[in-house]
JSON list of C-alpha atoms in Angstrom, two decimals:
[
{"chain": "V", "resi": 138, "resn": "LYS", "atom": "CA", "xyz": [0.00, 0.00, 0.00]},
{"chain": "V", "resi": 139, "resn": "ALA", "atom": "CA", "xyz": [1.11, 3.57, -0.65]},
{"chain": "V", "resi": 140, "resn": "GLY", "atom": "CA", "xyz": [2.88, 5.32, 2.21]},
{"chain": "V", "resi": 141, "resn": "VAL", "atom": "CA", "xyz": [2.39, 8.79, 3.58]},
{"chain": "V", "resi": 142, "resn": "THR", "atom": "CA", "xyz": [3.00, 11.41, 0.90]},
{"chain": "V", "resi": 143, "resn": "GLN", "atom": "CA", "xyz": [4.14, 14.91, 1.71]},
{"chain": "V", "resi": 144, "resn": "THR", "atom": "CA", "xyz": [4.45, 17.69, -0.81]},
{"chain": "V", "resi": 145, "resn": "PRO", "atom": "CA", "xyz": [6.45, 19.62, -1.62]},
{"chain": "V", "resi": 146, "resn": "ARG", "atom": "CA", "xyz": [9.70, 17.96, -0.58]},
{"chain": "V", "resi": 147, "resn": "TYR", "atom": "CA", "xyz": [11.66, 21.20, -0.41]},
{"chain": "V", "resi": 148, "resn": "LEU", "atom": "CA", "xyz": [10.56, 24.80, -0.13]},
{"chain": "V", "resi": 149, "resn": "ILE", "atom": "CA", "xyz": [12.33, 28.14, 0.14]},
{"chain": "V", "resi": 150, "resn": "LYS", "atom": "CA", "xyz": [10.32, 31.12, 1.32]},
{"chain": "V", "resi": 151, "resn": "THR", "atom": "CA", "xyz": [11.02, 34.68, 2.35]},
{"chain": "V", "resi": 152, "resn": "ARG", "atom": "CA", "xyz": [10.33, 36.10, 5.80]},
{"chain": "V", "resi": 153, "resn": "GLY", "atom": "CA", "xyz": [6.78, 37.39, 6.06]},
{"chain": "V", "resi": 154, "resn": "GLN", "atom": "CA", "xyz": [5.38, 35.08, 3.43]},
{"chain": "V", "resi": 155, "resn": "GLN", "atom": "CA", "xyz": [2.98, 32.25, 4.14]},
{"chain": "V", "resi": 156, "resn": "VAL", "atom": "CA", "xyz": [3.27, 28.60, 3.17]},
{"chain": "V", "resi": 157, "resn": "THR", "atom": "CA", "xyz": [0.97, 25.60, 2.82]},
{"chain": "V", "resi": 158, "resn": "LEU", "atom": "CA", "xyz": [2.21, 22.04, 3.15]},
{"chain": "V", "resi": 159, "resn": "SER", "atom": "CA", "xyz": [0.25, 18.96, 2.17]},
{"chain": "V", "resi": 160, "resn": "CYS", "atom": "CA", "xyz": [0.03, 15.44, 3.56]},
{"chain": "V", "resi": 161, "resn": "SER", "atom": "CA", "xyz": [-1.81, 12.44, 2.14]},
{"chain": "V", "resi": 162, "resn": "PRO", "atom": "CA", "xyz": [-2.10, 9.66, 4.74]},
{"chain": "V", "resi": 163, "resn": "ILE", "atom": "CA", "xyz": [-2.15, 5.92, 4.22]},
{"chain": "V", "resi": 164, "resn": "SER", "atom": "CA", "xyz": [-5.49, 4.78, 2.86]},
{"chain": "V", "resi": 165, "resn": "GLY", "atom": "CA", "xyz": [-7.83, 4.00, 5.73]},
{"chain": "V", "resi": 166, "resn": "HIS", "atom": "CA", "xyz": [-5.93, 6.07, 8.27]},
{"chain": "V", "resi": 167, "resn": "ARG", "atom": "CA", "xyz": [-8.11, 8.78, 9.78]},
{"chain": "V", "resi": 168, "resn": "SER", "atom": "CA", "xyz": [-5.58, 10.55, 11.98]},
{"chain": "V", "resi": 169, "resn": "VAL", "atom": "CA", "xyz": [-2.92, 12.91, 10.70]},
{"chain": "V", "resi": 170, "resn": "SER", "atom": "CA", "xyz": [-0.41, 14.54, 13.03]},
{"chain": "V", "resi": 171, "resn": "TRP", "atom": "CA", "xyz": [2.11, 17.23, 12.20]},
{"chain": "V", "resi": 172, "resn": "TYR", "atom": "CA", "xyz": [5.55, 17.73, 13.72]},
{"chain": "V", "resi": 173, "resn": "GLN", "atom": "CA", "xyz": [8.33, 20.26, 13.45]},
{"chain": "V", "resi": 174, "resn": "GLN", "atom": "CA", "xyz": [11.88, 18.97, 13.66]},
{"chain": "V", "resi": 175, "resn": "THR", "atom": "CA", "xyz": [14.87, 21.24, 14.24]},
{"chain": "V", "resi": 176, "resn": "PRO", "atom": "CA", "xyz": [18.39, 20.39, 15.40]},
{"chain": "V", "resi": 177, "resn": "GLY", "atom": "CA", "xyz": [17.95, 22.39, 18.58]},
{"chain": "V", "resi": 178, "resn": "GLN", "atom": "CA", "xyz": [14.44, 21.40, 19.65]},
{"chain": "V", "resi": 179, "resn": "GLY", "atom": "CA", "xyz": [14.10, 17.91, 18.25]},
{"chain": "V", "resi": 180, "resn": "LEU", "atom": "CA", "xyz": [10.70, 16.62, 17.19]},
{"chain": "V", "resi": 181, "resn": "GLN", "atom": "CA", "xyz": [7.86, 18.80, 18.46]},
{"chain": "V", "resi": 182, "resn": "PHE", "atom": "CA", "xyz": [4.18, 18.07, 18.12]},
{"chain": "V", "resi": 183, "resn": "LEU", "atom": "CA", "xyz": [2.16, 20.70, 16.25]},
{"chain": "V", "resi": 184, "resn": "PHE", "atom": "CA", "xyz": [-1.37, 19.29, 16.05]},
{"chain": "V", "resi": 185, "resn": "GLU", "atom": "CA", "xyz": [-3.43, 16.25, 15.23]},
{"chain": "V", "resi": 186, "resn": "TYR", "atom": "CA", "xyz": [-6.51, 15.99, 13.07]},
{"chain": "V", "resi": 187, "resn": "PHE", "atom": "CA", "xyz": [-9.03, 13.17, 13.21]},
{"chain": "V", "resi": 188, "resn": "SER", "atom": "CA", "xyz": [-12.13, 13.04, 11.03]},
{"chain": "V", "resi": 189, "resn": "GLU", "atom": "CA", "xyz": [-11.68, 16.66, 9.95]},
{"chain": "V", "resi": 190, "resn": "THR", "atom": "CA", "xyz": [-11.47, 17.93, 13.54]},
{"chain": "V", "resi": 191, "resn": "GLN", "atom": "CA", "xyz": [-8.44, 19.12, 15.43]},
{"chain": "V", "resi": 192, "resn": "ARG", "atom": "CA", "xyz": [-8.15, 16.67, 18.30]},
{"chain": "V", "resi": 193, "resn": "ASN", "atom": "CA", "xyz": [-4.90, 17.78, 19.91]},
{"chain": "V", "resi": 194, "resn": "LYS", "atom": "CA", "xyz": [-2.68, 20.81, 19.72]},
{"chain": "V", "resi": 195, "resn": "GLY", "atom": "CA", "xyz": [0.90, 21.49, 20.73]},
{"chain": "V", "resi": 196, "resn": "ASN", "atom": "CA", "xyz": [2.43, 24.71, 22.02]},
{"chain": "V", "resi": 197, "resn": "PHE", "atom": "CA", "xyz": [2.90, 26.64, 18.82]},
{"chain": "V", "resi": 198, "resn": "PRO", "atom": "CA", "xyz": [1.70, 30.18, 18.02]},
{"chain": "V", "resi": 199, "resn": "GLY", "atom": "CA", "xyz": [-1.47, 30.81, 16.08]},
{"chain": "V", "resi": 200, "resn": "ARG", "atom": "CA", "xyz": [0.56, 31.39, 12.91]},
{"chain": "V", "resi": 201, "resn": "PHE", "atom": "CA", "xyz": [0.60, 27.61, 12.62]},
{"chain": "V", "resi": 202, "resn": "SER", "atom": "CA", "xyz": [-2.72, 26.17, 11.55]},
{"chain": "V", "resi": 203, "resn": "GLY", "atom": "CA", "xyz": [-4.03, 23.12, 9.81]},
{"chain": "V", "resi": 204, "resn": "ARG", "atom": "CA", "xyz": [-7.04, 21.39, 8.44]},
{"chain": "V", "resi": 205, "resn": "GLN", "atom": "CA", "xyz": [-8.16, 17.99, 7.33]},
{"chain": "V", "resi": 206, "resn": "PHE", "atom": "CA", "xyz": [-10.40, 17.14, 4.44]},
{"chain": "V", "resi": 207, "resn": "SER", "atom": "CA", "xyz": [-13.08, 14.47, 4.16]},
{"chain": "V", "resi": 208, "resn": "ASN", "atom": "CA", "xyz": [-10.63, 12.15, 2.38]},
{"chain": "V", "resi": 209, "resn": "SER", "atom": "CA", "xyz": [-8.27, 12.49, 5.40]},
{"chain": "V", "resi": 210, "resn": "ARG", "atom": "CA", "xyz": [-5.71, 14.53, 3.45]},
{"chain": "V", "resi": 211, "resn": "SER", "atom": "CA", "xyz": [-4.35, 17.31, 5.58]},
{"chain": "V", "resi": 212, "resn": "GLU", "atom": "CA", "xyz": [-2.72, 20.66, 5.05]},
{"chain": "V", "resi": 213, "resn": "MET", "atom": "CA", "xyz": [-0.80, 22.85, 7.42]},
{"chain": "V", "resi": 214, "resn": "ASN", "atom": "CA", "xyz": [-0.29, 26.55, 6.95]},
{"chain": "V", "resi": 215, "resn": "VAL", "atom": "CA", "xyz": [2.28, 28.86, 8.43]},
{"chain": "V", "resi": 216, "resn": "SER", "atom": "CA", "xyz": [1.64, 32.58, 8.07]},
{"chain": "V", "resi": 217, "resn": "THR", "atom": "CA", "xyz": [4.06, 35.46, 8.47]},
{"chain": "V", "resi": 218, "resn": "LEU", "atom": "CA", "xyz": [7.09, 33.22, 8.23]},
{"chain": "V", "resi": 219, "resn": "GLU", "atom": "CA", "xyz": [10.04, 33.82, 10.51]},
{"chain": "V", "resi": 220, "resn": "LEU", "atom": "CA", "xyz": [13.63, 32.63, 10.13]},
{"chain": "V", "resi": 221, "resn": "GLY", "atom": "CA", "xyz": [13.09, 30.30, 13.10]},
{"chain": "V", "resi": 222, "resn": "ASP", "atom": "CA", "xyz": [10.38, 28.44, 11.19]},
{"chain": "V", "resi": 223, "resn": "SER", "atom": "CA", "xyz": [13.07, 26.81, 9.06]},
{"chain": "V", "resi": 224, "resn": "ALA", "atom": "CA", "xyz": [12.72, 23.13, 9.82]},
{"chain": "V", "resi": 225, "resn": "LEU", "atom": "CA", "xyz": [11.76, 19.70, 8.58]},
{"chain": "V", "resi": 226, "resn": "TYR", "atom": "CA", "xyz": [7.98, 19.39, 8.83]},
{"chain": "V", "resi": 227, "resn": "LEU", "atom": "CA", "xyz": [6.79, 15.84, 9.18]},
{"chain": "V", "resi": 228, "resn": "CYS", "atom": "CA", "xyz": [3.34, 14.41, 9.05]},
{"chain": "V", "resi": 229, "resn": "ALA", "atom": "CA", "xyz": [2.34, 11.03, 10.41]},
{"chain": "V", "resi": 230, "resn": "SER", "atom": "CA", "xyz": [-0.78, 9.00, 9.87]},
{"chain": "V", "resi": 231, "resn": "SER", "atom": "CA", "xyz": [-2.38, 6.38, 12.06]},
{"chain": "V", "resi": 232, "resn": "LEU", "atom": "CA", "xyz": [-5.63, 4.52, 12.42]},
{"chain": "V", "resi": 233, "resn": "GLY", "atom": "CA", "xyz": [-6.64, 7.09, 15.00]},
{"chain": "V", "resi": 234, "resn": "SER", "atom": "CA", "xyz": [-7.04, 5.44, 18.38]},
{"chain": "V", "resi": 235, "resn": "GLN", "atom": "CA", "xyz": [-6.32, 7.97, 21.16]},
{"chain": "V", "resi": 236, "resn": "GLU", "atom": "CA", "xyz": [-4.08, 5.52, 22.97]},
{"chain": "V", "resi": 237, "resn": "ASN", "atom": "CA", "xyz": [-2.30, 4.40, 19.83]},
{"chain": "V", "resi": 238, "resn": "ASN", "atom": "CA", "xyz": [-0.43, 1.17, 20.27]},
{"chain": "V", "resi": 239, "resn": "TYR", "atom": "CA", "xyz": [-0.13, 0.55, 16.55]},
{"chain": "V", "resi": 240, "resn": "GLY", "atom": "CA", "xyz": [2.44, 3.15, 15.70]},
{"chain": "V", "resi": 241, "resn": "TYR", "atom": "CA", "xyz": [2.54, 6.01, 13.32]},
{"chain": "V", "resi": 242, "resn": "THR", "atom": "CA", "xyz": [3.72, 6.02, 9.72]},
{"chain": "V", "resi": 243, "resn": "PHE", "atom": "CA", "xyz": [5.66, 9.11, 8.79]},
{"chain": "V", "resi": 244, "resn": "GLY", "atom": "CA", "xyz": [6.12, 10.82, 5.49]},
{"chain": "V", "resi": 245, "resn": "SER", "atom": "CA", "xyz": [9.56, 11.91, 4.27]},
{"chain": "V", "resi": 246, "resn": "GLY", "atom": "CA", "xyz": [8.85, 15.47, 5.30]},
{"chain": "V", "resi": 247, "resn": "THR", "atom": "CA", "xyz": [8.96, 18.92, 3.78]},
{"chain": "V", "resi": 248, "resn": "ARG", "atom": "CA", "xyz": [12.21, 20.81, 4.28]},
{"chain": "V", "resi": 249, "resn": "LEU", "atom": "CA", "xyz": [11.26, 24.48, 4.68]},
{"chain": "V", "resi": 250, "resn": "THR", "atom": "CA", "xyz": [13.93, 27.13, 4.52]},
{"chain": "V", "resi": 251, "resn": "VAL", "atom": "CA", "xyz": [13.01, 30.72, 5.37]},
{"chain": "V", "resi": 252, "resn": "VAL", "atom": "CA", "xyz": [15.43, 33.36, 4.10]},
{"chain": "F", "resi": 52, "resn": "THR", "atom": "CA", "xyz": [3.54, 17.14, 30.77]},
{"chain": "F", "resi": 53, "resn": "GLN", "atom": "CA", "xyz": [5.08, 13.77, 30.06]},
{"chain": "F", "resi": 54, "resn": "LEU", "atom": "CA", "xyz": [8.76, 13.99, 29.15]},
{"chain": "F", "resi": 55, "resn": "LEU", "atom": "CA", "xyz": [11.04, 11.33, 27.74]},
{"chain": "F", "resi": 56, "resn": "GLU", "atom": "CA", "xyz": [14.76, 11.66, 28.29]},
{"chain": "F", "resi": 57, "resn": "GLN", "atom": "CA", "xyz": [17.13, 9.61, 26.18]},
{"chain": "F", "resi": 58, "resn": "SER", "atom": "CA", "xyz": [20.75, 8.80, 26.86]},
{"chain": "F", "resi": 59, "resn": "PRO", "atom": "CA", "xyz": [23.33, 8.99, 25.61]},
{"chain": "F", "resi": 60, "resn": "GLN", "atom": "CA", "xyz": [22.66, 11.92, 23.31]},
{"chain": "F", "resi": 61, "resn": "PHE", "atom": "CA", "xyz": [25.44, 10.89, 20.91]},
{"chain": "F", "resi": 62, "resn": "LEU", "atom": "CA", "xyz": [27.18, 7.58, 20.38]},
{"chain": "F", "resi": 63, "resn": "SER", "atom": "CA", "xyz": [30.04, 6.90, 18.01]},
{"chain": "F", "resi": 64, "resn": "ILE", "atom": "CA", "xyz": [31.28, 3.32, 17.83]},
{"chain": "F", "resi": 65, "resn": "GLN", "atom": "CA", "xyz": [33.13, 0.85, 15.63]},
{"chain": "F", "resi": 66, "resn": "GLU", "atom": "CA", "xyz": [31.41, -1.88, 13.66]},
{"chain": "F", "resi": 67, "resn": "GLY", "atom": "CA", "xyz": [30.98, -5.02, 15.74]},
{"chain": "F", "resi": 68, "resn": "GLU", "atom": "CA", "xyz": [30.57, -3.28, 19.10]},
{"chain": "F", "resi": 69, "resn": "ASN", "atom": "CA", "xyz": [27.50, -3.63, 21.31]},
{"chain": "F", "resi": 70, "resn": "LEU", "atom": "CA", "xyz": [25.57, -0.66, 22.65]},
{"chain": "F", "resi": 71, "resn": "THR", "atom": "CA", "xyz": [22.56, 0.24, 24.77]},
{"chain": "F", "resi": 72, "resn": "VAL", "atom": "CA", "xyz": [20.35, 3.30, 24.47]},
{"chain": "F", "resi": 73, "resn": "TYR", "atom": "CA", "xyz": [18.03, 4.36, 27.29]},
{"chain": "F", "resi": 74, "resn": "CYS", "atom": "CA", "xyz": [14.68, 6.11, 27.40]},
{"chain": "F", "resi": 75, "resn": "ASN", "atom": "CA", "xyz": [13.49, 7.34, 30.80]},
{"chain": "F", "resi": 76, "resn": "SER", "atom": "CA", "xyz": [10.49, 9.16, 32.19]},
{"chain": "F", "resi": 77, "resn": "SER", "atom": "CA", "xyz": [8.97, 10.03, 35.54]},
{"chain": "F", "resi": 78, "resn": "SER", "atom": "CA", "xyz": [5.55, 9.16, 34.09]},
{"chain": "F", "resi": 79, "resn": "VAL", "atom": "CA", "xyz": [3.96, 5.80, 33.47]},
{"chain": "F", "resi": 80, "resn": "PHE", "atom": "CA", "xyz": [3.22, 4.99, 29.84]},
{"chain": "F", "resi": 81, "resn": "SER", "atom": "CA", "xyz": [0.70, 2.47, 28.58]},
{"chain": "F", "resi": 82, "resn": "SER", "atom": "CA", "xyz": [3.17, 1.71, 25.79]},
{"chain": "F", "resi": 83, "resn": "LEU", "atom": "CA", "xyz": [6.35, 3.03, 24.23]},
{"chain": "F", "resi": 84, "resn": "GLN", "atom": "CA", "xyz": [7.48, 3.02, 20.66]},
{"chain": "F", "resi": 85, "resn": "TRP", "atom": "CA", "xyz": [10.96, 3.10, 19.18]},
{"chain": "F", "resi": 86, "resn": "TYR", "atom": "CA", "xyz": [11.74, 4.73, 15.86]},
{"chain": "F", "resi": 87, "resn": "ARG", "atom": "CA", "xyz": [14.86, 5.12, 13.73]},
{"chain": "F", "resi": 88, "resn": "GLN", "atom": "CA", "xyz": [15.30, 8.15, 11.53]},
{"chain": "F", "resi": 89, "resn": "GLU", "atom": "CA", "xyz": [17.84, 8.57, 8.77]},
{"chain": "F", "resi": 90, "resn": "PRO", "atom": "CA", "xyz": [18.93, 12.01, 7.54]},
{"chain": "F", "resi": 91, "resn": "GLY", "atom": "CA", "xyz": [16.31, 13.75, 5.42]},
{"chain": "F", "resi": 92, "resn": "GLU", "atom": "CA", "xyz": [13.66, 11.12, 6.06]},
{"chain": "F", "resi": 93, "resn": "GLY", "atom": "CA", "xyz": [10.83, 10.61, 8.51]},
{"chain": "F", "resi": 94, "resn": "PRO", "atom": "CA", "xyz": [11.14, 8.28, 11.52]},
{"chain": "F", "resi": 95, "resn": "VAL", "atom": "CA", "xyz": [10.37, 4.62, 10.88]},
{"chain": "F", "resi": 96, "resn": "LEU", "atom": "CA", "xyz": [8.68, 2.56, 13.55]},
{"chain": "F", "resi": 97, "resn": "LEU", "atom": "CA", "xyz": [10.85, -0.28, 14.86]},
{"chain": "F", "resi": 98, "resn": "VAL", "atom": "CA", "xyz": [8.76, -1.71, 17.68]},
{"chain": "F", "resi": 99, "resn": "THR", "atom": "CA", "xyz": [6.01, -1.04, 20.21]},
{"chain": "F", "resi": 100, "resn": "VAL", "atom": "CA", "xyz": [6.35, -2.38, 23.75]},
{"chain": "F", "resi": 101, "resn": "VAL", "atom": "CA", "xyz": [3.18, -2.66, 25.78]},
{"chain": "F", "resi": 102, "resn": "THR", "atom": "CA", "xyz": [3.60, -4.88, 28.83]},
{"chain": "F", "resi": 103, "resn": "GLY", "atom": "CA", "xyz": [5.84, -4.02, 31.79]},
{"chain": "F", "resi": 104, "resn": "GLY", "atom": "CA", "xyz": [8.95, -6.20, 31.64]},
{"chain": "F", "resi": 105, "resn": "GLU", "atom": "CA", "xyz": [8.34, -7.09, 28.01]},
{"chain": "F", "resi": 106, "resn": "VAL", "atom": "CA", "xyz": [11.34, -7.94, 25.82]},
{"chain": "F", "resi": 107, "resn": "LYS", "atom": "CA", "xyz": [11.10, -7.84, 22.03]},
{"chain": "F", "resi": 108, "resn": "LYS", "atom": "CA", "xyz": [13.79, -8.79, 19.55]},
{"chain": "F", "resi": 109, "resn": "LEU", "atom": "CA", "xyz": [14.21, -7.53, 16.02]},
{"chain": "F", "resi": 110, "resn": "LYS", "atom": "CA", "xyz": [17.24, -9.32, 14.54]},
{"chain": "F", "resi": 111, "resn": "ARG", "atom": "CA", "xyz": [20.21, -7.75, 16.38]},
{"chain": "F", "resi": 112, "resn": "LEU", "atom": "CA", "xyz": [18.03, -5.22, 18.23]},
{"chain": "F", "resi": 113, "resn": "THR", "atom": "CA", "xyz": [16.58, -6.04, 21.65]},
{"chain": "F", "resi": 114, "resn": "PHE", "atom": "CA", "xyz": [13.97, -3.78, 23.20]},
{"chain": "F", "resi": 115, "resn": "GLN", "atom": "CA", "xyz": [12.90, -3.90, 26.84]},
{"chain": "F", "resi": 116, "resn": "PHE", "atom": "CA", "xyz": [10.08, -2.12, 28.64]},
{"chain": "F", "resi": 117, "resn": "GLY", "atom": "CA", "xyz": [10.68, -1.48, 32.32]},
{"chain": "F", "resi": 118, "resn": "ASP", "atom": "CA", "xyz": [8.58, -3.30, 34.89]},
{"chain": "F", "resi": 119, "resn": "ALA", "atom": "CA", "xyz": [7.06, 0.00, 36.05]},
{"chain": "F", "resi": 120, "resn": "ARG", "atom": "CA", "xyz": [6.50, 1.12, 32.45]},
{"chain": "F", "resi": 121, "resn": "LYS", "atom": "CA", "xyz": [8.47, 4.31, 33.00]},
{"chain": "F", "resi": 122, "resn": "ASP", "atom": "CA", "xyz": [11.55, 3.40, 31.02]},
{"chain": "F", "resi": 123, "resn": "SER", "atom": "CA", "xyz": [12.77, 1.39, 28.08]},
{"chain": "F", "resi": 124, "resn": "SER", "atom": "CA", "xyz": [16.06, 0.33, 26.56]},
{"chain": "F", "resi": 125, "resn": "LEU", "atom": "CA", "xyz": [17.34, -0.61, 23.14]},
{"chain": "F", "resi": 126, "resn": "HIS", "atom": "CA", "xyz": [20.33, -2.91, 22.89]},
{"chain": "F", "resi": 127, "resn": "ILE", "atom": "CA", "xyz": [22.13, -3.45, 19.59]},
{"chain": "F", "resi": 128, "resn": "THR", "atom": "CA", "xyz": [24.44, -6.44, 19.25]},
{"chain": "F", "resi": 129, "resn": "ALA", "atom": "CA", "xyz": [27.36, -6.30, 16.82]},
{"chain": "F", "resi": 130, "resn": "ALA", "atom": "CA", "xyz": [26.46, -2.89, 15.41]},
{"chain": "F", "resi": 131, "resn": "GLN", "atom": "CA", "xyz": [26.79, -2.35, 11.67]},
{"chain": "F", "resi": 132, "resn": "PRO", "atom": "CA", "xyz": [27.15, 0.88, 9.63]},
{"chain": "F", "resi": 133, "resn": "GLY", "atom": "CA", "xyz": [23.56, 0.38, 8.49]},
{"chain": "F", "resi": 134, "resn": "ASP", "atom": "CA", "xyz": [22.43, 0.94, 12.10]},
{"chain": "F", "resi": 135, "resn": "THR", "atom": "CA", "xyz": [23.57, 4.57, 11.86]},
{"chain": "F", "resi": 136, "resn": "GLY", "atom": "CA", "xyz": [20.74, 7.01, 12.52]},
{"chain": "F", "resi": 137, "resn": "LEU", "atom": "CA", "xyz": [18.72, 8.88, 15.11]},
{"chain": "F", "resi": 138, "resn": "TYR", "atom": "CA", "xyz": [16.92, 6.59, 17.55]},
{"chain": "F", "resi": 139, "resn": "LEU", "atom": "CA", "xyz": [13.80, 7.99, 19.13]},
{"chain": "F", "resi": 140, "resn": "CYS", "atom": "CA", "xyz": [11.48, 6.66, 21.77]},
{"chain": "F", "resi": 141, "resn": "ALA", "atom": "CA", "xyz": [7.91, 7.93, 21.89]},
{"chain": "F", "resi": 142, "resn": "GLY", "atom": "CA", "xyz": [4.87, 7.76, 24.11]},
{"chain": "F", "resi": 143, "resn": "PRO", "atom": "CA", "xyz": [1.54, 6.81, 22.60]},
{"chain": "F", "resi": 144, "resn": "TYR", "atom": "CA", "xyz": [-0.58, 9.86, 23.22]},
{"chain": "F", "resi": 145, "resn": "LYS", "atom": "CA", "xyz": [0.16, 12.84, 20.98]},
{"chain": "F", "resi": 146, "resn": "LEU", "atom": "CA", "xyz": [3.28, 10.85, 20.21]},
{"chain": "F", "resi": 147, "resn": "ILE", "atom": "CA", "xyz": [5.58, 12.63, 22.64]},
{"chain": "F", "resi": 148, "resn": "PHE", "atom": "CA", "xyz": [9.08, 12.05, 21.40]},
{"chain": "F", "resi": 149, "resn": "GLY", "atom": "CA", "xyz": [12.21, 11.58, 23.42]},
{"chain": "F", "resi": 150, "resn": "THR", "atom": "CA", "xyz": [15.24, 13.76, 22.96]},
{"chain": "F", "resi": 151, "resn": "GLY", "atom": "CA", "xyz": [16.87, 11.16, 20.69]},
{"chain": "F", "resi": 152, "resn": "THR", "atom": "CA", "xyz": [20.18, 9.31, 20.50]},
{"chain": "F", "resi": 153, "resn": "ARG", "atom": "CA", "xyz": [22.28, 9.90, 17.43]},
{"chain": "F", "resi": 154, "resn": "LEU", "atom": "CA", "xyz": [24.26, 6.75, 16.61]},
{"chain": "F", "resi": 155, "resn": "GLN", "atom": "CA", "xyz": [27.20, 6.62, 14.22]},
{"chain": "F", "resi": 156, "resn": "VAL", "atom": "CA", "xyz": [28.73, 3.25, 13.43]},
{"chain": "F", "resi": 157, "resn": "PHE", "atom": "CA", "xyz": [32.07, 3.33, 11.64]},
{"chain": "F", "resi": 158, "resn": "PRO", "atom": "CA", "xyz": [33.27, 0.45, 9.45]}
]
């Protein structure tokens, strides 16, 4: 079966711009979670969507937002980009149980560089 | 807030050596997952441990979940260059990730 697909793979944006990243989960998976990974902070949880509703949210400013569509595909948006937003953004899909013992499948990520 | 601390942070060894990586928390977890991440890619799930005291083996990798379900360890026997990567432990809810152990195995 197809894995988790993230697009685009690489992105360069200028400070102040906004960006939209896309994630297509594994077929049948209803939960999509987003993470930001930087060398200094490691992997940090942004938010999780389940059945088009945001179920959990991490400690990121309101400039970071997301949504999920009826086909479970998800997008995240970052507005008013800052240099510190440069990171690898990863999405992960799962079946969706709150206490997930089945593991998450990650995409290859979108490398965002803000200049 | 549940936190997962991993040690060591960095590990650089020669091919053929054995090593152990630790994942510790002050909180009890219903399960813990271990992932390996290679540069430029997303983490890949290696194993999920669920029962306190559980031991799972994946070829040369041995995973153990502490009796109190607050800690876990990953032991690699006869490490190979292909084991190089970032090893992450994670809790099940909101997938809280540990701080990670970066392993480099030299031929």
